[in-house]
Coordinates of C-alpha atoms and ligand atoms in Angstrom, one line a residue:
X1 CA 106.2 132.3 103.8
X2 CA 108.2 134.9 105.7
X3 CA 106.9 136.5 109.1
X4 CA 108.3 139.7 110.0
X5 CA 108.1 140.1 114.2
X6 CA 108.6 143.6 115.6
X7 CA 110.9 142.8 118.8
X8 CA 113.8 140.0 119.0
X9 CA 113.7 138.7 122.7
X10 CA 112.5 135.4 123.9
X11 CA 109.2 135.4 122.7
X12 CA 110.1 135.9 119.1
X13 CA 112.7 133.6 119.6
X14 CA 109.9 131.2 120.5
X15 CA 107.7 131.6 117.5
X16 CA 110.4 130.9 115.2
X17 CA 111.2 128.1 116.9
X18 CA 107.7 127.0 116.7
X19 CA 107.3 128.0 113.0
X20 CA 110.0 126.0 111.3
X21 CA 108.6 123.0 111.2
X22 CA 105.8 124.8 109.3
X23 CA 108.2 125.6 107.0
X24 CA 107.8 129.5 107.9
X25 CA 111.0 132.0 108.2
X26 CA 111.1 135.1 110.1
X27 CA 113.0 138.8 109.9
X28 CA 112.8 140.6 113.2
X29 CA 113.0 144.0 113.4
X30 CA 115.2 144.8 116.7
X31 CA 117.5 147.5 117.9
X32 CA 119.6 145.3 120.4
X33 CA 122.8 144.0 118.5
X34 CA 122.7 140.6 121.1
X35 CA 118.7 140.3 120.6
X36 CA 117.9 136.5 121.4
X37 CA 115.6 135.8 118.4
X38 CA 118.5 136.8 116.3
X39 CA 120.4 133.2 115.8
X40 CA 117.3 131.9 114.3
X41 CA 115.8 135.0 111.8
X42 CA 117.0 137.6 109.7
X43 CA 118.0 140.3 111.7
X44 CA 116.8 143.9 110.5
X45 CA 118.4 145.8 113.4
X46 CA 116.7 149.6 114.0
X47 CA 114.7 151.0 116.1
X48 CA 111.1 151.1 115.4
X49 CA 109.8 153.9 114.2
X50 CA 113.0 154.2 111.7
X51 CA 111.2 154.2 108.7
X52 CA 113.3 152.9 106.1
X53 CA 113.9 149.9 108.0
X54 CA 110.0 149.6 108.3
X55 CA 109.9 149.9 104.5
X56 CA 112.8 146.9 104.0
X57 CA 111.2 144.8 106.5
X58 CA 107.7 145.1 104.2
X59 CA 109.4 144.2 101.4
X60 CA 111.0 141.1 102.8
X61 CA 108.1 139.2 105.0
X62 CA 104.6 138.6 103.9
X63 CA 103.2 139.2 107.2
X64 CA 103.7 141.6 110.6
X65 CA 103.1 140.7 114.0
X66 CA 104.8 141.7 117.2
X67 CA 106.3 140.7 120.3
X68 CA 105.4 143.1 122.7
X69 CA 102.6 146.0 122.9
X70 CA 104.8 149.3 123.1
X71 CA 105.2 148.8 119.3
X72 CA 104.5 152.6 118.1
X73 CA 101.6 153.4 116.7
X74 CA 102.9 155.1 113.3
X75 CA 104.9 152.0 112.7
X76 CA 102.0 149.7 112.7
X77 CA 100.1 151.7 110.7
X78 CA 102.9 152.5 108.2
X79 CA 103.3 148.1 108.2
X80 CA 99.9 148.3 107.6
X81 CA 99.4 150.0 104.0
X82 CA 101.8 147.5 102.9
X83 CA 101.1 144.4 104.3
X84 CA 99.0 142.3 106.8
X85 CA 99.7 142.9 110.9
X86 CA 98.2 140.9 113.0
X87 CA 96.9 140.8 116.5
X88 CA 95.3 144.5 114.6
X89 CA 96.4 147.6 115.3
X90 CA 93.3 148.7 117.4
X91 CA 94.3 145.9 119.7
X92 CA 97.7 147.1 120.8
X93 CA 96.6 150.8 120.9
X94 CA 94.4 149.5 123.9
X95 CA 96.4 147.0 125.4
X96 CA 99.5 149.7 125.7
X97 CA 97.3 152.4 127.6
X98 CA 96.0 150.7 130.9
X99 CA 93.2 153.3 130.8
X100 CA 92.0 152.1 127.5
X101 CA 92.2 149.0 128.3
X102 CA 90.0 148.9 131.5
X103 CA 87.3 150.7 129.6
X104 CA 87.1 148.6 127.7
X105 CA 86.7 146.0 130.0
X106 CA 84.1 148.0 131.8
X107 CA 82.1 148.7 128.5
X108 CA 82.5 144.5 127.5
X109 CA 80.8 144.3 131.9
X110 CA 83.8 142.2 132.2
X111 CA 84.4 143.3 136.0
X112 CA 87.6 144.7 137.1
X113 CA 89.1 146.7 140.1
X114 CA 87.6 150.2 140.5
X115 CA 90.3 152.5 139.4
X116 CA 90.2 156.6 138.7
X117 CA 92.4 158.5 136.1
X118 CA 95.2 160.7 137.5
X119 CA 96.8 163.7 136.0
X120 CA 98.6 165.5 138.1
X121 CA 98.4 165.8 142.3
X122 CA 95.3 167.1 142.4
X123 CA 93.5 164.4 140.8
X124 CA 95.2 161.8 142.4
X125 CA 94.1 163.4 146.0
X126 CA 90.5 163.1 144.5
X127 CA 91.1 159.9 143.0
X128 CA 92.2 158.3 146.7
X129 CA 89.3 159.8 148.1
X130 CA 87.1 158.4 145.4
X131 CA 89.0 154.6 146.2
X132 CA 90.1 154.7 149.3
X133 CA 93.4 152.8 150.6
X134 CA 95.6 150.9 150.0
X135 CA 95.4 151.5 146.4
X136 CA 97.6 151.2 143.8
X137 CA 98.9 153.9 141.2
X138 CA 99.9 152.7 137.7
X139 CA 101.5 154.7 134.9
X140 CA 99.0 154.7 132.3
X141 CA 101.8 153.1 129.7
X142 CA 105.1 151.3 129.6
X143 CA 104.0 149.7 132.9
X144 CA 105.2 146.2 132.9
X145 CA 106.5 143.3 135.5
X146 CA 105.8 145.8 138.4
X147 CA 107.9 148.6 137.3
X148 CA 105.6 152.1 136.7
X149 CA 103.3 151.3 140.1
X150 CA 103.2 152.6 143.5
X151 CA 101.2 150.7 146.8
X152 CA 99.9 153.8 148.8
X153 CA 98.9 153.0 151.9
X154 CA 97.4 155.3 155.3
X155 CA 100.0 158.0 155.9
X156 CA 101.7 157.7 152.7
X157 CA 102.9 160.7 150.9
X158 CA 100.5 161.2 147.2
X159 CA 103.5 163.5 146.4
X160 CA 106.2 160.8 147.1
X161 CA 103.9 158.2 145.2
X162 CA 103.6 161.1 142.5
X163 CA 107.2 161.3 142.0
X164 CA 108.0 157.7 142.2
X165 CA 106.2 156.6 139.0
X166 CA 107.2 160.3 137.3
X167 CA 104.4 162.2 137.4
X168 CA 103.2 160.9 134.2
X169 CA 99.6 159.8 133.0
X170 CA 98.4 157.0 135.7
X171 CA 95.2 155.4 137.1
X172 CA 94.8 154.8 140.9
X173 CA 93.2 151.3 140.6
X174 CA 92.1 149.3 144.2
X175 CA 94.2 147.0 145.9
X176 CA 92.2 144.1 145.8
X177 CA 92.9 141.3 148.1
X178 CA 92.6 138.5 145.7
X179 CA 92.9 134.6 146.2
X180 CA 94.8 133.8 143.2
X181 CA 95.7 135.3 140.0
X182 CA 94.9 133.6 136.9
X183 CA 95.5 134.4 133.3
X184 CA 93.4 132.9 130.2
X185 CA 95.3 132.7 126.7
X186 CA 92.7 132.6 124.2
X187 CA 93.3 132.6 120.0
X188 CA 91.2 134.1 117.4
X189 CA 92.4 133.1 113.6
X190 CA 91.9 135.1 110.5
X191 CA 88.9 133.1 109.5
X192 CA 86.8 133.6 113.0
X193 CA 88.1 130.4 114.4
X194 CA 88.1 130.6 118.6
X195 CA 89.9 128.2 121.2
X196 CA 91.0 128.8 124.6
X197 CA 93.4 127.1 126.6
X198 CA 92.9 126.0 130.1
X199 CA 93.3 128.7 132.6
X200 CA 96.9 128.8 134.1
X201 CA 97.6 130.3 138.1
X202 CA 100.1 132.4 138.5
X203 CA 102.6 133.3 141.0
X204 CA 104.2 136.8 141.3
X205 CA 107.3 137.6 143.2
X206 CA 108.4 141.2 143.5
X207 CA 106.1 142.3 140.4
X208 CA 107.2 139.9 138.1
X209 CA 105.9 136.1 137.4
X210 CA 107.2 133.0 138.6
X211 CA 105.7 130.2 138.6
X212 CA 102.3 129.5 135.9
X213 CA 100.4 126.2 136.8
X214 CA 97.8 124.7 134.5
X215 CA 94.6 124.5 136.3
X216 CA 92.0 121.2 135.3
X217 CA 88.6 121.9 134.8
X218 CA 88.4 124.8 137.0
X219 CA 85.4 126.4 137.9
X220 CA 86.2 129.9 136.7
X221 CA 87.2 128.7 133.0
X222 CA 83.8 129.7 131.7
X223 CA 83.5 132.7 132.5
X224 CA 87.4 133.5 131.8
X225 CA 86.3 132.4 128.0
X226 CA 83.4 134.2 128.2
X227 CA 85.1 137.6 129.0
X228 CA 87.8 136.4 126.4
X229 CA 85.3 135.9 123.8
X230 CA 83.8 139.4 124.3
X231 CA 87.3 141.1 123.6
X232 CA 88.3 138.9 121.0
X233 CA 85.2 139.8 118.6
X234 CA 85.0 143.0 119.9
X235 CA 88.0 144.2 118.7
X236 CA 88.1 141.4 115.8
X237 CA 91.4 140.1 117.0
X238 CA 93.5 137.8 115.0
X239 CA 96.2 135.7 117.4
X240 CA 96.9 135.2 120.6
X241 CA 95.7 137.3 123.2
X242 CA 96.4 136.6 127.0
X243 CA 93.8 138.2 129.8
X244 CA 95.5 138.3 133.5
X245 CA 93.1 138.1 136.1
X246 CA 92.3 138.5 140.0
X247 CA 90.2 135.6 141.4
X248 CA 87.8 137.1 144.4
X249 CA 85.3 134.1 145.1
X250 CA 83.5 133.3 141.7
X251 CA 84.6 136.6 140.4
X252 CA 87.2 137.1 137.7
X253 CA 88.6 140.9 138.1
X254 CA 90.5 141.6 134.9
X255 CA 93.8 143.2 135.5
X256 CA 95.4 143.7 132.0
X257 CA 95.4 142.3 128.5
X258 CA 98.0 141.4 126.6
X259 CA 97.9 141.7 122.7
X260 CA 100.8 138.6 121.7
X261 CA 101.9 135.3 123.0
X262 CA 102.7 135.2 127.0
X263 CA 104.9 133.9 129.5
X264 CA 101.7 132.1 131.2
X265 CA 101.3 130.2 128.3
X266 CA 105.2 129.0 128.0
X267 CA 103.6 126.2 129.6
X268 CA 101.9 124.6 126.3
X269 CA 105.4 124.1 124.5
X270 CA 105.4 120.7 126.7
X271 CA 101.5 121.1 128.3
X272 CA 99.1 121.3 125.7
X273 CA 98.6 119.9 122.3
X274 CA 99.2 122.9 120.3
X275 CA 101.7 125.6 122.0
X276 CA 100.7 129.3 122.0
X277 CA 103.6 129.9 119.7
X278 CA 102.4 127.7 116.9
X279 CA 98.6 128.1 117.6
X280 CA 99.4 131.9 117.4
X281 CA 101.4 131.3 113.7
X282 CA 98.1 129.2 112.5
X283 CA 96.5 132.2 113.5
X284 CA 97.5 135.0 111.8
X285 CA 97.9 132.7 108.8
X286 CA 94.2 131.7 108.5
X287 CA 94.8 128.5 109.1
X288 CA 93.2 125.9 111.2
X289 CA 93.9 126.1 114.9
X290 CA 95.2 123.6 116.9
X291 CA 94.0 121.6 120.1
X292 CA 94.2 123.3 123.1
X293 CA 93.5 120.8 125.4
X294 CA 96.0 120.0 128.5
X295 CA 98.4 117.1 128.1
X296 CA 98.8 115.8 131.5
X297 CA 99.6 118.6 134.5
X298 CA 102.0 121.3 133.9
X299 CA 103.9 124.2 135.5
X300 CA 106.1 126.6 134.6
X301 CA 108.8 127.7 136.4
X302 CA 110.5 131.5 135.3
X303 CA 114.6 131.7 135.5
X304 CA 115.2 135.3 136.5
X305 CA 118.3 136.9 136.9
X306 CA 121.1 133.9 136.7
X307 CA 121.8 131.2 134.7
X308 CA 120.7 127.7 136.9
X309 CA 122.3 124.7 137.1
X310 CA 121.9 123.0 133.8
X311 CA 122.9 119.3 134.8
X312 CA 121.3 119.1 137.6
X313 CA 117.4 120.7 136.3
X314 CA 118.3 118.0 133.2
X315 CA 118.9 115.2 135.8
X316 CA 114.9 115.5 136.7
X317 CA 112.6 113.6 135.0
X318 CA 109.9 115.3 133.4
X319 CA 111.6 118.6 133.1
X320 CA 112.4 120.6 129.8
X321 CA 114.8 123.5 129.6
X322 CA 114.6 126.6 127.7
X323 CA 117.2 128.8 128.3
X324 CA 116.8 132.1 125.7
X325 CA 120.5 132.8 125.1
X326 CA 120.6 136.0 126.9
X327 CA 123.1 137.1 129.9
X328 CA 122.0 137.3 133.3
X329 CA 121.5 140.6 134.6
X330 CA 118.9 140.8 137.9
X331 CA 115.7 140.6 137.0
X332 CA 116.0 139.6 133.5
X333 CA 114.0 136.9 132.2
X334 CA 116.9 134.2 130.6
X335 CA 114.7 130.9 130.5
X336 CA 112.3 128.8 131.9
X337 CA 111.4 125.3 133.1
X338 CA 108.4 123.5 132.2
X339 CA 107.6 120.6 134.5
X340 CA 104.9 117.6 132.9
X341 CA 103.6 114.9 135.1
X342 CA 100.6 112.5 134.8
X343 CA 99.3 113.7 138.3
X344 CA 98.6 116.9 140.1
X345 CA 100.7 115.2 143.1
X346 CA 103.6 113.9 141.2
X347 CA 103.8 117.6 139.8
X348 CA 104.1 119.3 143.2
X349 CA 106.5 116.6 144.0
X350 CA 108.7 117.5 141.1
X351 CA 108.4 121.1 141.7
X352 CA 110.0 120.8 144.9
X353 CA 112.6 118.9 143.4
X354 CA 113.2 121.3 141.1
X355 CA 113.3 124.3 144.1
X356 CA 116.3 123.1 145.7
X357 CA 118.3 122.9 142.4
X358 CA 117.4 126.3 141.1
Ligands
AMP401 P1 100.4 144.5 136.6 O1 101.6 145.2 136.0 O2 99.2 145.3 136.5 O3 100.2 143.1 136.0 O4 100.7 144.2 138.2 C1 101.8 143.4 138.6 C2 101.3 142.6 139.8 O5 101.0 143.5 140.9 C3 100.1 141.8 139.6 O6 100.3 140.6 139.0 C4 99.6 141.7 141.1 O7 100.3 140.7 141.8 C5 99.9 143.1 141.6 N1 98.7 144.0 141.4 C6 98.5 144.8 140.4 N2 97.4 145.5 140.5 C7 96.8 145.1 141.7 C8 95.6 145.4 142.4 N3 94.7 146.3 141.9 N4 95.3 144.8 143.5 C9 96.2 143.9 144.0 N5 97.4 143.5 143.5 C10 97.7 144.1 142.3

């Protein structure tokens, strides 16, 4: 069985790496020549609404899926006359538009920030007056690790803001002052099949994540499946799909969706009993999923922007490398750590180990 995967970073590099020992190959479809899935797939490299590469890759793979959400439409849908693609097309056209996809949260009542669509200036003036600040103003698309959003405080310029995120589409959404950010990956396979891992917190540092712990038996994990379980049926996913949220008390405040495997879940390579990666391959083939239970306590630690230390990160016990191949460049996402202890306080013990190394 061959999978197709629009995109070649880390992420399909990580499904391959979880499908061989199913005995699954992959083609990935990828305009950068030094794309890091490309050592271990076929390498179709164009860009992604070239439609003769489309056509080659449907003749080569038995099955599409993607690596990110900014996958253009017409290409999924030309896929799709052809062959299987899976999370479903509807999925990605409302996880790419951040309107979309908080009305859609709002018609599952899964609760979320209030937030107002902006046009142009004029709407955004009525939009802050319908918030209130702080706010924040997000381009409606191609938002992603903090890039395409604008904090606008008292006294701040709306034209400023409006030029900063170039005055396209947006939403002004309210800053909320949350106590923790969470994120729930959840899997729904081509038969119905459902399973949820547990809830991982999440750390953000200037827009883009950090550091993903794996929270036991906490409180909110309920509900989190419960607003999962509405989107997944809803939209009769088949996958992976990963909901970020802001915690506020007992409420879980959906901030965005994410259509494919996630960097919150990196931690069930070593963490859980099935990784996202392979849980999200059973998936889209139809067959059965695997546990998702936590193996002992994990976290997650993101390498951004430089290569670490390699001997000293493998001189810790309980710590697994991934580094994804790619070259530094700041802000660039080229590996991670995944830390697995048998207790919550030997794992905040190892993570400060593992601070003053990296
Ligand atoms: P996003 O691209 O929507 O995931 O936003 C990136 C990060 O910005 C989030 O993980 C939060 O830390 C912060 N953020 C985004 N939206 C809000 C909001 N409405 N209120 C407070 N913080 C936010």
């Amino acid at each position: 069985m061959k999978i197709g995967i629009l995109g070649g970073g880390q992420l399909a590099r990580m499904l391959a790496l979880a499908g061989y020992p199913l005995g699954l190959d992959f083609v990935v479809l990828e305009p950068a020549a030094d794309a890091c899935a490309a050592p271990l797939a076929g390498h179709l490299r164009a860009a992604y609404d070239d439609s003769a590469a489309l056509r080659q890759l449907a003749a080569e793979v038995d099955l599409v899926t993607y690596e990110f959400e900014s996958v253009p439409a017409a290409a999924v849908e030309q896929l799709g006359m052809s062959l299987p693609v899976f999370p479903p097309a509807n999925s990605l056209a409302t996880a790419r538009d951040r309107s979309h996809e908080k009305n859609l949260f709002r018609e599952l009542e899964i609760e979320t920030a209030p937030f107002v669509e902006v046009h142009d200036l004029q709407t955004l003036q009525l939009a802050v007056e319908q918030i209130g600040l702080p706010a924040i103003l997000k381009t409606r698309t191609l938002g992603y690790d903090g890039k395409g959003q604008q904090v606008l405080r008292a006294g701040d310029g709306l034209q400023v803001a409006w030029e900063a995120i170039g005055q396209v589409p947006a939403i002004l959404e309210g800053l909320i002052e949350f106590e923790r950010e969470v994120s729930i990956i959840a899997v729904r396979s081509a038969c119905g099949e459902l399973a949820f891992y547990p809830l991982a917190e999440n750390v953000h540092e200037q827009g883009i994540l950090r550091l993903s712990t794996c929270l036991h038996n906490d409180s909110h994990q309920p509900l989190a499946e419960d607003y999962a379980r509405r989107v997944l049926e809803r939209l009769d996913y088949v996958g992976v799909l990963a909901i970020e949220f802001f915690q506020v008390g007992s409420h879980l405040l959906a901030n965005e969706m994410a259509p494919r495997v996630h960097n919150s879940g990196h931690w069930t390579i070593e963490g859980a009993e099935t990784s996202q990666f392979e849980n999200h391959l059973r998936a889209i083939l139809g067959l059965p999923l695997g546990g998702t239970a936590a193996v002992e306590h994990a976290a997650m630690v993101n390498l951004i922007g430089e290569l670490p230390d390699v001997p000293a990160i493998l001189g810790l016990k309980n710590t697994h490398l991934h580094l994804y191949g790619k070259a530094p460049r700041a802000g660039r996402k080229v590996g991670h750590i995944t830390i697995r202890e048998i207790s919550e306080q030997a794992l905040q013990e190892r993570l400060l180990q593992l601070n003053k190394v990296i």
